[in-house]
Amino acid sequence: MSNPIVVEVTRGQLVESVHRGAFAVADANGVLRMQAGDVERPVYPRSSLKPVQAIPLIETGAAEAFGVSDEEIALACASHSGEPMHTTRVAAWQERIGCSVTDLACGAHRPVHEKTATEMIARGDRWTPLHNNCSGKHTGFMTLARHLGAPVRGYEEIEHPAQLMVEKTLKEMAALTGDLPYGVDGCTVPNFALSLTALARAMAQFADPRGLTPARREAAQRVVRAMTAHPELVAGTGRVCTNLMRQSPGLVAKTGAEGVYIAIIPSLGLGAALKIDDGASRASETLITGLLIALGALSDDGAAAALARAPVPNTRGVPVGDAARGLRCGVSSAWARAGRNSRRP
Amino acid sequence: MSNPIVVEVTRGQLVESVHRGAFAVADANGVLRMQAGDVERPVYPRSSLKPVQAIPLIETGAAEAFGVSDEEIALACASHSGEPMHTTRVAAWQERIGCSVTDLACGAHRPVHEKTATEMIARGDRWTPLHNNCSGKHTGFMTLARHLGAPVRGYEEIEHPAQLMVEKTLKEMAALTGDLPYGVDGCTVPNFALSLTALARAMAQFADPRGLTPARREAAQRVVRAMTAHPELVAGTGRVCTNLMRQSPGLVAKTGAEGVYIAIIPSLGLGAALKIDDGASRASETLITGLLIALGALSDDGAAAALARAPVPNTRGVPVGDAARGLRCGVSSAWARAGRNSRRP
């Protein structure tokens, strides 16, 4: 059985490309409220795991001991665009814990924010691991290592106490036992695979933390507070996560590589998780927007609708729509179609 | 019925993402030699249409009248990377026909070749429509318009004689009648949809042109000769089309947006066409390589195998393979799996 088509890309009179995928919306008890496709197959959450990866930083007292701010918690949960607002804050945090860019296990990559990259090239600057979208998360692990008295070097190894804590936290929040399959994420840190059902349930713990221990509840609430207070630090200028969180205050939306997206919806006490089969972010961004509208967690106004139906312009920037000669290009959200395959228990 | 999975992307112990698709390999009479998936659904060839789009330029005598070289024919068939070797040749060609960059209907986009883009930024230069990967094709249309005594302005309109000739040529080479569905391509020119079976048959006419009229046969042979003689002009430094053509002299490989690829295989008298459902080029590049190896049109040596199984490094560039802790990241060609669904008539 293949997953349903959840996003269609049209050109002219035809559907040109399609994206298949699955999604799960669960409450904190693991009860599914909406679903489509195979929600039991293990998937790597990739960067959508970051809110969970930030829990030990707070729960252990490391954040308090090192005076970690809400802005820095937001950066620990971020796939940031490498803009100066991100890199200067991460660098200052590293300095405060007695570390520096040379301690980062992630490699350097071009800043996601194109204007920043262009300005750096024009100045003759080179990007460093600080510009890696995961540098805040890594600095969180370094802070945790410092607090635990563990070596900072090797914080990305699966046997390091920081990573063991992440795995334990994830399993507890997703109500899983046993070893989880894992792979190495793009930024060198382990990433643990679990079903969309389990991932949605873990995210629902953030939305409705009543079942958590007091220390974890406080940590989960602080993650949500920090991310929703600083959406521009969680992603960056013009990014979909940032825009979704700005449009719906209180909501957490977090992308992951290879077509993953999660949402934490405190107003409904729900968590959502989705994965596009082929890994395309154009489809995950469209589907999460459609899902949030369907759930009533995002108003179906112009800005949200623009995300759910993003234009595919040509190189002259011709506007989308039924223009001359039948030009009708667009990524159309087919969440309505996916909704036909969904059920409410 | 969904198309088969043709490419798998693995990470750690799991298949992380999958790409579905369809392919057809046909001879000049339209007999299918290999196929998988739905090969009858219309698809847009996008830039893989360029060899056909170049036929009227030669067949009408326009190329001869304006002294168009084989290098320029290769550029007319190119999705080039905007390197100086491409843009200087296109500019010189335009000057010779009394045109300039301002006549190009395509918009400007960042050169595909990253080094060229970086050097332009460092110099403070801005890209122009000459850097558009389709600027050679457009210059071919402008040359054709000049030769026909038609206005250059509007050469991208579907009613322009240049575009009418393209549609007629495509239908004849694919043995189709009636109107074809069309959409506007990224570069503003019409693109006509047809089945993979028909597209593969059209490409087989280039590989085995015996059934064509003398003028068209000569044009088709010149397209193949020009593309195979100048693979670096058809794409660019490090590009898959260029590398495939260099590895297998005489072979034409041409990518198209949204996961399309075609091949012209004169040694076998066959044409191939494929489309990845979701439009991913990482998958189309993997599948065309696997297909060409399966057909015996490409030797299964290290270089080709590297394309058929492209690494997914992390940001530290950790090498692919069964490295420490089970790291095993890679795009694996599943054409063997697709082959299980194929049949030979």
XYZ file of C-alpha atoms in Angstrom:
690
model
C 0.000 0.000 0.000
C 1.352 3.381 -0.932
C 0.645 6.557 1.001
C -1.979 8.934 -0.425
C -1.115 11.882 -2.643
C -1.114 14.853 -0.280
C 0.221 17.642 -2.510
C -0.148 18.191 -6.236
C 1.977 20.502 -8.377
C 0.163 21.812 -11.426
C 1.328 23.383 -14.682
C -0.968 24.443 -17.485
C -3.786 21.964 -17.814
C -2.070 19.095 -16.018
C -0.907 17.898 -12.631
C 2.843 17.833 -13.281
C 4.150 16.254 -10.071
C 2.675 14.708 -6.957
C 3.885 14.173 -3.413
C 2.730 11.278 -1.275
C 2.913 11.278 2.466
C 1.432 10.453 5.839
C 0.421 12.479 8.855
C -0.771 11.888 12.401
C -2.438 14.208 14.880
C -2.522 12.867 18.447
C -3.321 13.925 21.962
C -1.023 13.420 24.941
C -2.510 9.969 25.576
C -1.635 8.856 22.074
C -5.202 8.913 20.790
C -5.146 9.762 17.085
C -7.466 12.605 16.116
C -6.602 12.675 12.437
C -4.382 10.554 10.234
C -3.567 9.584 6.661
C -1.232 7.018 5.186
C 1.073 4.658 7.041
C 1.541 6.302 10.431
C 3.278 3.287 11.999
C 6.391 3.064 9.815
C 9.471 4.496 11.582
C 10.696 7.839 10.262
C 13.613 10.045 11.270
C 12.238 13.279 12.755
C 15.482 15.046 11.745
C 15.359 18.662 12.940
C 11.776 18.359 14.108
C 13.319 16.454 17.040
C 14.923 19.651 18.350
C 12.233 20.548 20.921
C 12.798 17.119 22.495
C 16.585 17.466 22.211
C 16.329 20.692 24.234
C 14.465 19.105 27.169
C 17.526 17.675 29.019
C 19.235 21.072 28.782
C 16.450 22.546 30.922
C 15.361 19.534 32.960
C 18.848 18.858 34.348
C 19.238 22.440 35.515
C 21.973 23.137 32.977
C 20.086 26.048 31.458
C 19.563 27.645 34.835
C 23.151 27.047 35.953
C 24.515 28.753 32.836
C 21.891 31.517 32.641
C 20.525 30.274 29.322
C 17.923 32.769 28.067
C 14.660 32.085 26.260
C 16.308 33.400 23.092
C 19.018 30.784 23.500
C 16.462 28.021 24.159
C 14.739 29.063 20.925
C 18.106 28.770 19.148
C 18.659 25.318 20.681
C 15.358 24.313 19.018
C 16.189 26.079 15.752
C 17.110 25.248 12.198
C 18.220 28.837 11.849
C 19.068 30.698 8.675
C 22.550 31.792 9.729
C 21.596 35.459 9.867
C 23.616 37.765 12.154
C 20.752 37.676 14.712
C 21.371 33.919 14.997
C 25.153 33.627 14.801
C 25.961 36.497 17.155
C 23.681 35.051 19.844
C 25.080 31.530 19.455
C 28.653 32.868 19.616
C 27.901 34.875 22.768
C 26.311 31.809 24.398
C 29.359 29.696 23.558
C 31.681 32.297 25.058
C 29.653 32.325 28.280
C 30.103 28.552 28.719
C 33.811 28.709 27.896
C 33.478 27.233 24.414
C 33.898 28.512 20.872
C 33.133 27.708 17.247
C 36.022 25.201 17.196
C 34.088 23.013 19.654
C 31.170 22.618 17.238
C 30.980 19.079 15.803
C 28.768 20.227 12.938
C 30.416 21.342 9.718
C 30.093 24.709 8.037
C 27.480 25.333 5.393
C 26.305 28.343 3.424
C 23.820 30.395 5.444
C 20.262 29.483 4.507
C 19.496 33.226 4.368
C 20.563 34.190 0.860
C 21.111 37.887 1.611
C 23.484 36.971 4.432
C 25.399 34.593 2.159
C 25.633 37.184 -0.620
C 26.875 39.865 1.769
C 29.480 37.473 3.160
C 30.757 36.633 -0.328
C 30.913 40.326 -1.245
C 32.968 40.982 1.916
C 35.195 37.975 1.282
C 34.017 36.242 4.471
C 33.713 32.462 4.730
C 30.948 30.655 6.576
C 31.857 28.721 9.705
C 30.085 26.023 11.748
C 28.312 28.933 13.524
C 26.309 29.386 10.302
C 25.249 25.739 10.349
C 21.502 25.779 10.953
C 22.031 23.439 13.923
C 24.700 25.466 15.774
C 22.237 26.447 18.516
C 21.263 22.841 19.163
C 24.925 21.866 19.356
C 25.633 24.690 21.791
C 22.799 23.324 23.905
C 24.538 19.933 23.984
C 27.830 21.616 24.913
C 26.090 23.439 27.774
C 24.568 20.169 28.972
C 27.978 18.451 28.817
C 29.538 21.239 30.884
C 26.777 20.948 33.490
C 27.103 17.162 33.702
C 30.886 17.391 34.011
C 31.139 15.332 30.831
C 33.653 16.102 28.097
C 32.430 18.631 25.541
C 34.473 16.842 22.899
C 32.400 13.942 21.601
C 29.030 15.431 22.615
C 27.720 14.203 19.223
C 28.583 10.548 19.948
C 25.667 8.256 20.654
C 27.255 7.053 23.909
C 27.736 10.602 25.223
C 25.509 11.355 28.247
C 23.834 14.196 26.318
C 22.675 11.860 23.545
C 21.695 9.093 25.968
C 19.467 11.641 27.724
C 17.887 12.678 24.440
C 17.027 9.075 23.580
C 15.587 8.427 27.044
C 13.524 11.631 26.931
C 12.165 10.880 23.480
C 11.140 7.354 24.446
C 9.394 8.567 27.592
C 7.554 11.369 25.815
C 6.523 9.063 22.957
C 5.646 6.200 25.354
C 8.077 3.828 23.652
C 10.324 1.128 25.073
C 13.323 -0.727 23.701
C 16.032 0.538 21.403
C 15.078 2.921 18.634
C 16.648 2.638 15.175
C 18.966 5.565 14.623
C 20.957 7.271 11.931
C 23.441 10.115 11.885
C 21.795 13.433 11.102
C 23.216 15.922 8.614
C 24.854 17.793 11.491
C 26.586 14.604 12.847
C 24.312 14.086 15.887
C 22.286 10.858 16.261
C 18.664 10.992 15.180
C 16.210 8.365 16.417
C 13.466 6.885 14.265
C 9.903 6.405 15.483
C 6.429 6.238 13.991
C 4.479 9.374 13.116
C 1.934 8.277 15.714
C 4.620 8.207 18.395
C 6.188 11.466 17.197
C 2.814 13.222 17.249
C 2.225 11.884 20.761
C 5.617 13.199 21.929
C 4.723 16.621 20.531
C 1.335 16.472 22.239
C 3.182 16.271 25.591
C 4.424 19.801 24.899
C 0.903 20.927 24.033
C -0.678 19.256 27.063
C 2.075 18.573 29.645
C -0.219 17.543 32.505
C 1.005 13.945 32.398
C 4.682 14.860 32.751
C 6.767 14.986 35.934
C 7.000 18.508 37.384
C 10.582 19.046 36.176
C 9.810 17.852 32.669
C 6.551 19.758 32.563
C 8.429 22.930 33.395
C 11.030 22.127 30.735
C 8.399 21.395 28.073
C 6.525 24.593 28.889
C 9.719 26.604 28.699
C 10.527 25.138 25.260
C 7.095 26.156 23.985
C 7.330 29.589 25.598
C 10.799 30.241 24.160
C 9.958 29.062 20.635
C 6.662 30.945 20.420
C 8.241 34.105 21.845
C 11.072 34.092 19.294
C 9.827 32.611 16.021
C 12.475 34.545 14.065
C 15.215 32.714 15.992
C 13.666 29.245 15.402
C 14.036 29.645 11.613
C 14.582 33.097 10.105
C 13.504 35.858 7.764
C 10.885 34.630 5.309
C 10.966 31.050 6.544
C 7.762 29.014 6.781
C 8.198 27.937 10.446
C 8.675 31.568 11.453
C 5.696 32.749 9.432
C 3.358 30.040 10.720
C 4.300 30.786 14.336
C 3.818 34.510 13.814
C 0.415 33.977 12.233
C -0.798 31.787 15.061
C 0.689 32.982 18.377
C 1.157 30.086 20.788
C 1.647 27.538 18.030
C 4.964 25.745 17.485
C 5.807 24.638 13.932
C 9.143 22.972 13.245
C 10.472 21.580 9.999
C 12.833 18.633 9.571
C 14.902 17.552 6.602
C 13.518 15.032 4.105
C 9.962 16.329 4.256
C 9.191 16.146 7.975
C 7.168 18.713 9.905
C 5.792 18.778 13.428
C 3.394 21.115 15.177
C 2.617 21.662 18.843
C -0.882 23.077 19.319
C -1.410 24.059 22.986
C -4.843 25.565 22.242
C -6.090 22.101 21.270
C -3.741 20.005 23.407
C -2.569 18.221 20.256
C 0.640 17.324 18.498
C 1.011 16.767 14.754
C 3.700 15.007 12.724
C 4.009 14.434 8.997
C 6.479 13.007 6.519
C 6.502 13.421 2.750
C 7.620 10.102 1.215
C 10.071 11.702 -1.186
C 11.527 14.210 1.273
C 10.421 17.425 -0.481
C 10.110 20.453 1.789
C 7.867 22.274 -0.715
C 5.333 19.539 0.024
C 5.840 19.344 3.800
C 5.383 23.116 4.075
C 2.197 22.955 2.031
C 0.792 20.013 3.963
C 1.503 21.350 7.463
C -0.217 24.606 6.524
C -3.241 22.777 5.176
C -3.361 20.527 8.241
C -3.197 23.454 10.658
C -6.010 25.192 8.786
C -8.052 21.977 8.818
C -7.509 21.675 12.570
C -8.596 25.256 13.148
C -5.148 26.120 14.497
C -4.439 28.601 11.714
C -6.874 31.020 10.150
C -7.525 30.489 6.478
C -6.648 34.049 5.547
C -4.589 35.285 2.631
C -1.182 34.734 4.214
C -1.883 31.151 5.246
C -3.620 30.367 1.977
C -0.536 31.645 0.145
C 1.523 29.032 1.958
C -1.000 26.293 1.299
C -0.963 27.201 -2.378
C 2.487 28.522 -3.130
C 3.135 29.976 -6.573
C 5.540 28.417 -9.080
C 6.603 31.473 -11.068
C 8.609 31.365 -14.248
C 11.916 33.213 -14.496
C 10.141 36.415 -15.427
C 8.102 36.164 -12.234
C 4.812 35.938 -14.112
C 2.048 35.941 -11.510
C 0.202 32.732 -10.752
C -3.376 32.165 -11.768
C -5.449 31.632 -14.848
C -3.313 33.949 -16.909
C -3.108 34.132 -20.671
C -2.888 30.886 -22.583
C -3.956 28.744 -19.689
C -0.897 29.381 -17.533
C -1.883 27.999 -14.181
C 1.162 27.074 -12.157
C 0.965 26.375 -8.483
C 1.661 23.998 -5.677
C -1.827 23.146 -4.560
C -2.412 21.760 -1.145
C -4.295 18.540 -1.474
C -4.825 18.189 2.254
C -8.518 18.179 1.500
C -7.906 15.037 -0.513
C -5.736 13.633 2.251
C -8.552 14.532 4.621
C -10.804 12.155 2.752
C -8.535 9.366 3.908
C -8.481 10.589 7.463
C -10.677 9.420 10.275
C -11.541 10.619 13.722
C -11.764 7.904 16.357
C -2.303 2.264 -9.306
C 0.799 4.089 -8.178
C 4.114 3.980 -10.008
C 6.831 1.722 -8.567
C 9.521 2.950 -6.208
C 12.538 3.525 -8.450
C 14.993 5.200 -6.060
C 15.468 4.776 -2.334
C 17.340 7.145 -0.046
C 18.822 5.448 2.995
C 20.077 6.727 6.329
C 21.399 4.511 9.082
C 19.402 1.314 9.232
C 16.356 2.630 7.387
C 15.099 3.729 4.012
C 14.415 7.390 4.772
C 12.755 8.560 1.564
C 11.556 6.979 -1.661
C 10.945 8.219 -5.182
C 8.349 6.707 -7.472
C 8.446 7.022 -11.198
C 7.999 5.561 -14.649
C 10.263 4.999 -17.622
C 9.995 3.876 -21.228
C 12.659 2.709 -23.659
C 11.475 2.551 -27.271
C 12.777 2.087 -30.779
C 12.008 4.391 -33.698
C 8.875 2.397 -34.538
C 7.514 2.933 -31.045
C 8.102 -0.627 -29.861
C 8.789 -0.589 -26.152
C 11.941 -2.459 -25.135
C 11.725 -1.744 -21.424
C 9.192 0.028 -19.238
C 7.981 0.521 -15.679
C 5.021 2.360 -14.237
C 2.389 4.331 -16.104
C 4.053 5.203 -19.410
C 0.850 6.478 -21.040
C 0.049 9.439 -18.757
C 1.021 12.775 -20.380
C 4.071 14.463 -18.863
C 5.821 17.722 -19.685
C 9.286 16.955 -21.082
C 10.462 20.393 -19.894
C 14.097 20.904 -20.931
C 14.422 17.369 -22.232
C 12.395 18.703 -25.188
C 15.337 20.855 -26.314
C 16.753 18.443 -28.930
C 13.335 18.524 -30.621
C 13.053 22.298 -30.192
C 16.349 22.643 -32.081
C 15.196 20.675 -35.136
C 13.372 23.543 -36.946
C 16.431 25.765 -36.499
C 18.408 23.339 -38.671
C 15.695 21.865 -40.876
C 14.524 25.263 -42.172
C 18.030 26.264 -43.182
C 18.171 28.970 -40.513
C 21.294 27.497 -38.925
C 23.088 27.383 -42.259
C 21.953 30.880 -43.261
C 23.300 32.370 -40.032
C 26.433 30.216 -39.826
C 25.325 28.531 -36.602
C 28.152 26.312 -35.338
C 27.945 22.917 -33.664
C 28.850 24.626 -30.387
C 25.853 26.890 -30.827
C 23.573 23.960 -31.686
C 24.757 22.300 -28.470
C 23.854 25.494 -26.596
C 20.418 25.546 -28.265
C 19.901 22.073 -26.747
C 21.391 23.033 -23.384
C 20.283 23.659 -19.848
C 23.627 25.311 -19.295
C 25.213 26.316 -16.018
C 25.773 29.968 -16.909
C 29.549 29.629 -16.915
C 31.579 32.078 -19.026
C 32.042 29.356 -21.684
C 28.256 29.367 -22.106
C 27.343 33.040 -21.793
C 30.129 34.396 -23.992
C 29.167 32.027 -26.817
C 25.454 32.828 -26.543
C 26.202 36.576 -26.524
C 28.428 36.291 -29.611
C 25.723 34.297 -31.418
C 23.107 36.933 -30.578
C 25.346 39.701 -31.864
C 25.820 37.840 -35.161
C 22.046 37.699 -35.760
C 21.566 41.343 -34.800
C 20.052 40.620 -31.394
C 21.106 41.103 -27.790
C 20.307 40.068 -24.242
C 17.367 42.499 -24.191
C 15.612 40.353 -26.801
C 15.600 37.312 -24.510
C 12.093 36.498 -23.248
C 13.480 34.386 -20.408
C 14.195 36.046 -17.091
C 17.500 36.207 -15.264
C 18.433 33.629 -12.687
C 21.524 32.866 -10.625
C 24.034 30.826 -12.649
C 23.673 27.131 -11.869
C 27.478 26.965 -11.591
C 28.122 28.030 -8.004
C 31.710 29.191 -8.578
C 30.538 31.501 -11.353
C 27.796 32.916 -9.120
C 30.220 33.463 -6.230
C 32.743 35.207 -8.452
C 30.020 37.455 -9.868
C 28.863 38.435 -6.379
C 32.444 39.162 -5.309
C 32.864 41.414 -8.365
C 29.518 43.107 -7.774
C 28.107 41.796 -11.073
C 24.450 40.895 -11.518
C 23.182 37.954 -13.530
C 21.235 38.663 -16.698
C 18.933 36.566 -18.916
C 22.160 35.344 -20.620
C 22.811 33.317 -17.447
C 19.380 31.691 -17.700
C 20.056 28.017 -18.426
C 17.776 28.296 -21.474
C 19.415 31.325 -23.139
C 20.880 29.163 -25.925
C 17.495 27.650 -26.762
C 15.954 31.118 -26.873
C 18.719 32.367 -29.161
C 17.899 29.439 -31.426
C 14.274 30.617 -31.591
C 15.433 34.165 -32.318
C 17.611 32.863 -35.167
C 14.688 30.891 -36.551
C 12.440 33.966 -36.364
C 15.002 36.032 -38.249
C 15.267 33.374 -40.965
C 11.487 33.108 -41.318
C 11.116 36.881 -41.503
C 8.930 36.666 -38.407
C 9.165 39.155 -35.543
C 11.761 38.253 -32.924
C 9.576 39.864 -30.299
C 7.000 37.316 -29.207
C 9.046 34.272 -30.269
C 7.932 32.649 -26.988
C 4.220 32.927 -27.821
C 2.439 29.696 -28.738
C 1.118 31.215 -31.978
C 4.592 32.316 -33.114
C 5.816 30.368 -36.183
C 8.811 29.083 -34.184
C 6.583 27.463 -31.571
C 4.114 26.142 -34.138
C 7.049 24.435 -35.846
C 8.202 22.903 -32.578
C 4.759 21.448 -31.895
C 4.489 20.063 -35.432
C 7.968 18.535 -35.263
C 7.322 16.929 -31.881
C 4.044 15.401 -33.041
C 5.634 13.996 -36.177
C 8.631 12.544 -34.346
C 6.413 11.047 -31.642
C 3.827 9.823 -34.184
C 1.026 11.772 -32.505
C -1.940 13.613 -33.970
C -4.286 16.224 -32.576
C -3.574 19.003 -30.121
C -1.168 18.333 -27.288
C -1.824 19.697 -23.797
C 0.660 22.423 -23.040
C 1.929 24.562 -20.216
C 4.317 27.463 -19.972
C 7.828 26.342 -19.098
C 9.957 28.046 -16.462
C 11.646 30.076 -19.200
C 8.271 31.321 -20.637
C 8.238 29.125 -23.762
C 5.405 26.617 -24.346
C 6.075 23.015 -23.377
C 3.934 20.224 -24.810
C 2.839 17.187 -22.818
C 2.984 13.651 -24.174
C 3.327 10.141 -22.801
C 6.698 8.685 -21.866
C 6.121 6.102 -24.590
C 5.725 8.859 -27.192
C 8.635 10.876 -25.798
C 10.915 7.830 -25.883
C 9.817 7.176 -29.474
C 10.608 10.785 -30.464
C 14.076 10.391 -28.951
C 14.549 7.100 -30.776
C 14.175 9.026 -34.075
C 17.425 10.786 -33.194
C 19.073 7.448 -32.416
C 17.789 5.763 -35.564
C 16.763 8.463 -38.066
C 16.217 6.151 -41.053
C 12.466 6.790 -41.045
C 12.801 10.575 -41.230
C 12.705 12.790 -44.331
C 16.187 13.653 -45.606
C 16.105 17.208 -44.259
C 14.908 16.117 -40.838
C 17.309 13.198 -40.772
C 20.177 15.592 -41.399
C 18.872 17.914 -38.683
C 18.476 15.094 -36.156
C 21.964 13.787 -36.887
C 23.430 17.254 -36.499
C 21.726 17.687 -33.106
C 23.235 14.407 -31.905
C 26.645 15.256 -33.371
C 26.671 18.726 -31.795
C 25.512 17.558 -28.348
C 27.893 14.597 -28.164
C 30.818 16.726 -29.399
C 30.244 19.410 -26.753
C 28.863 17.812 -23.594
C 30.260 20.650 -21.450
C 28.092 23.137 -23.365
C 24.911 21.031 -22.991
C 25.092 21.308 -19.170
C 28.359 22.343 -17.486
C 31.158 21.628 -15.060
C 30.282 18.747 -12.770
C 26.785 18.293 -14.158
C 25.311 14.816 -14.589
C 24.320 15.221 -18.275
C 27.852 16.315 -19.116
C 29.426 13.484 -17.143
C 27.179 10.799 -18.630
C 27.895 11.990 -22.172
C 31.634 12.086 -21.513
C 31.597 8.583 -20.088
C 29.717 7.151 -23.035
C 30.777 8.939 -26.247
C 27.941 9.040 -28.760
C 25.252 8.999 -26.093
C 22.939 11.973 -25.507
C 21.569 12.477 -21.977
C 19.365 15.477 -21.254
C 17.653 16.439 -18.034
C 14.358 18.266 -17.655
C 12.846 20.022 -14.658
C 10.501 18.154 -12.316
C 12.356 14.858 -12.538
C 12.434 14.223 -16.279
C 15.368 12.696 -18.176
C 15.780 11.499 -21.742
C 18.532 9.577 -23.465
C 19.326 9.048 -27.122
C 21.301 5.842 -27.658
C 22.498 5.622 -31.298
C 24.514 2.452 -30.618
C 21.251 0.630 -29.836
C 18.899 2.697 -31.972
C 16.827 3.442 -28.865
C 15.354 6.401 -27.027
C 14.615 6.522 -23.301
C 12.370 8.806 -21.263
C 11.618 8.864 -17.556
C 9.721 10.988 -15.052
C 9.990 10.925 -11.283
C 6.490 11.427 -9.846
C 7.581 14.012 -7.294
C 9.912 15.944 -9.594
C 13.196 15.293 -7.752
C 16.311 15.552 -9.899
C 18.380 13.540 -7.409
C 16.123 10.634 -8.341
C 15.975 11.254 -12.108
C 19.786 11.411 -12.233
C 20.068 8.169 -10.308
C 17.452 6.382 -12.406
C 18.782 7.442 -15.830
C 22.232 6.223 -14.811
C 20.873 2.893 -13.648
C 18.781 2.540 -16.795
C 21.729 3.261 -19.087
C 23.826 0.689 -17.239
C 20.999 -1.833 -17.486
C 20.738 -1.197 -21.219
C 24.481 -1.657 -21.682
C 24.811 1.928 -22.879
C 27.042 2.913 -19.970
C 29.773 0.831 -18.409
C 29.213 -0.032 -14.766
C 32.561 1.360 -13.658
C 33.331 3.476 -10.648
C 32.289 6.795 -12.133
C 28.897 5.580 -13.335
C 28.303 3.611 -10.163
C 28.998 6.788 -8.184
C 26.146 8.474 -10.040
C 23.826 5.524 -9.571
C 24.583 5.563 -5.856
C 25.292 9.157 -4.940
C 26.512 9.893 -1.431
C 24.504 11.925 1.086
C 27.286 13.398 3.215
C 26.754 15.217 6.471
C 28.031 18.757 6.919
C 31.446 17.477 7.905
C 31.634 15.561 4.637
C 31.873 12.201 6.366
C 32.383 9.589 3.650
C 29.526 7.296 2.744
C 29.509 3.628 3.587
C 29.296 1.362 6.560
C 31.171 3.745 8.795
C 31.217 3.809 12.574
C 27.934 3.294 14.384
C 26.109 2.060 11.351
C 26.254 5.287 9.373
C 25.128 4.305 5.919
C 23.761 7.231 3.995
C 23.242 7.116 0.289
C 20.896 7.486 -2.613
C 20.668 3.958 -3.880
C 19.481 3.261 -7.359
C 16.567 0.908 -7.198
C 16.394 0.478 -10.955
C 16.951 -3.193 -10.327
C 13.718 -3.159 -8.373
C 12.037 -1.145 -11.096
C 13.401 -3.710 -13.527
C 11.363 -6.359 -11.783
C 8.294 -4.505 -12.972
C 9.585 -4.123 -16.486
C 8.849 -6.358 -19.417
C 10.310 -6.877 -22.835
C 7.778 -7.336 -25.609
